[in-house]
Amino acid sequence: MTFRQFASNNVLRNKRIYAAFFLSSVFSVMIFFVYAMFIFHPGIADEEIHGSVATGMMVAEYIIFLFAFFFLFYCVGAFLKRREKEFGILFLHGMTAKQRNLLIVMENMLIGVVSIICGIGFGLVLGKLFFQFAGFLLDVKALAFYLPWKAIVLTVVAFLVLFAAISVFSVLLLRSRSLMDLLQGSQRPKREPRASVFLSVLAAGLLGIAYLLALTADGISVIVLLLPVTVLTVAGTYLLFTQLSVFLIGYLKRKRAFYWKRTNLLVLSDLDYRMKDNARMFFLVCIVSTIAFCAIGTLASLAGSIQETVIKTNPFAFEYQTKKGNPEAQRHLSLIENTLQQAGFSFEKHQASMRVLPQEINGEKVGVVSLMDYNQFAIAANTRELKLGKNEAFFVVRWFGDSVETKVLDVGGSQLAVKTDAKMNPLLSGLEFDRLAVIPDEVFNRLQGLDEEVRYGYVVPRWKNTQEISLLLQQKINHLTENYYFSARAPVYHSLKQMANTALFIGLFVGVLFFVAAASFLYFRLYTDLENDKRQYGAIAKIGLSDRELSRIVTIQIALLFFVPITVAIIHSMVAFVSLQSLLKLMLVASVVKPTAIVLSSFVAVQAIYFWIIRNRYLFHLKRSVAR
């Protein structure tokens, strides 16, 4: 048998524990490859797909590559630790350290090459489906399938370099152990896990402060607190799994009534060892899952609120505002109406007159509109109407959160008390003035000889279908001059929708990759403990452990392994979403509850199916070993 055959046989013999590592590698390669197919597609230069899509894909490529490096490096390091006993036996039979290093490099490169071939193969098979899904999500015609030589070369070179780098780093980081230590491998006696009371309290304190800051943050302060809250959460999560969990298990073990009840003794007897051994893995799974949940939930919320956001910021399908006396006004209005009629669109036309006050208030020019005109405009735009007393004026804010310092408005010989609402969506704006005040009709009618502006709004029931004529009108009417302003809703909607769906499209696959990697961590860790569990439960079975009790104990232990980090990640995500809700309101995103619930439910459902499959396979191997 040659050395190359020996390396191949090593991989095949350990195929059960290599399976999750291999499948995750294949999935990473496949996602990287299909994104590269999209980036290098000849049709990506088509004006129909926004250029930011390719840029976003490029950023995703870097993220996937960087994540794949750290993920695979962690897995390889864990595999080598588990194989210490095997290396000890090989050293006993004369293998040198140089040969061991060569063996590790050959095994890694063998898995890497097969992963690259399979990943590209699956990518080619799923490429057409991927393009159709991208076309659906981006609301454009699906890209045609092509032979992606550039994508293949990029993927092969990138992942060959990645696997070679991981192999070299793994060899460089191998610690020299004595032959006795290597032969003992994972059977070396372990010291009883101990948790620091101080660090356990600190873990609860850090998470409590992080949650308090996140839940009480409002508006723009969410961005300011993002970094400190993240640092506190990450530190608290690490201490939660390394200290607080061990402390709590120790506390339960000291409660004799609970500890000696039924099979609790067997469940808890080595649970603190498992928690201590798996603490870093739990921490990684929790953080990676939290990132995936938050990213996908936020992007889904943004994508799902685009229509509502665009309607709030563009209340009418077409808007035209002009100064009084603009010679082009009638021609532009006729052009808009004739174009709509010729294209077969019905519409309603509304208008509001505004006058500019001669005096400035707090250094700002102020325009006024009558209450009747404003409310007619508000009814047409399906927004809130205003109610004013005879001596009241309402100042419209320019953006959410804007403040108004003026308390009294002197206009038309009257002193009006100023009201405002910082949460009210601005409906009208001015060409010559900075702020708009709504005043009673009789006061407005007394104002004569002032500069005047008129705002026209067109309500079009089928406004989503006006993209083509909107672009045509934008070509014929300048967007903004000193005399008039023109806007159309459909181009804004389609542009924002494509950008939001692009972010969701990219984030969805990267998030799924993170989740698959987290599941692979769990699978690998579980099968690392299989040999120890076979010996342990084989011995206990001889003194009367039934199959039912064995199933119950193993189910609880695997469920803790699978769902503890995910549960913590879900709690982190829910706190983050509550905090994000106040920030996203500034972006006119109505609610993150529904998208968040869908995202979290989907991940929990997938995790439950994965748990059920792994639990059954694990029990099968365990019971077969115990029965011998």
JSON list of C-alpha atoms in Angstrom, two decimals, residues 321-324 326 430-432 453 478-485:
[
{"chain": "A", "resi": 321, "resn": "GLN", "atom": "CA", "xyz": [-45.26, 71.36, -8.04]},
{"chain": "A", "resi": 322, "resn": "THR", "atom": "CA", "xyz": [-44.88, 74.72, -9.74]},
{"chain": "A", "resi": 323, "resn": "LYS", "atom": "CA", "xyz": [-44.44, 78.39, -8.89]},
{"chain": "A", "resi": 324, "resn": "LYS", "atom": "CA", "xyz": [-47.27, 80.64, -9.95]},
{"chain": "A", "resi": 326, "resn": "ASN", "atom": "CA", "xyz": [-44.34, 79.21, -14.60]},
{"chain": "A", "resi": 430, "resn": "GLY", "atom": "CA", "xyz": [-41.94, 73.84, -0.90]},
{"chain": "A", "resi": 431, "resn": "LEU", "atom": "CA", "xyz": [-39.74, 75.09, -3.70]},
{"chain": "A", "resi": 432, "resn": "GLU", "atom": "CA", "xyz": [-39.09, 78.49, -2.11]},
{"chain": "A", "resi": 453, "resn": "GLU", "atom": "CA", "xyz": [-46.93, 77.60, -5.38]},
{"chain": "A", "resi": 478, "resn": "ASN", "atom": "CA", "xyz": [-36.74, 67.66, -15.85]},
{"chain": "A", "resi": 479, "resn": "HIS", "atom": "CA", "xyz": [-36.88, 66.31, -12.31]},
{"chain": "A", "resi": 480, "resn": "LEU", "atom": "CA", "xyz": [-36.23, 69.59, -10.49]},
{"chain": "A", "resi": 481, "resn": "THR", "atom": "CA", "xyz": [-35.66, 73.20, -11.52]},
{"chain": "A", "resi": 482, "resn": "GLU", "atom": "CA", "xyz": [-36.08, 76.47, -9.65]},
{"chain": "A", "resi": 483, "resn": "ASN", "atom": "CA", "xyz": [-39.62, 76.81, -11.10]},
{"chain": "A", "resi": 484, "resn": "TYR", "atom": "CA", "xyz": [-41.06, 73.32, -10.75]},
{"chain": "A", "resi": 485, "resn": "TYR", "atom": "CA", "xyz": [-40.61, 69.78, -9.34]}
]
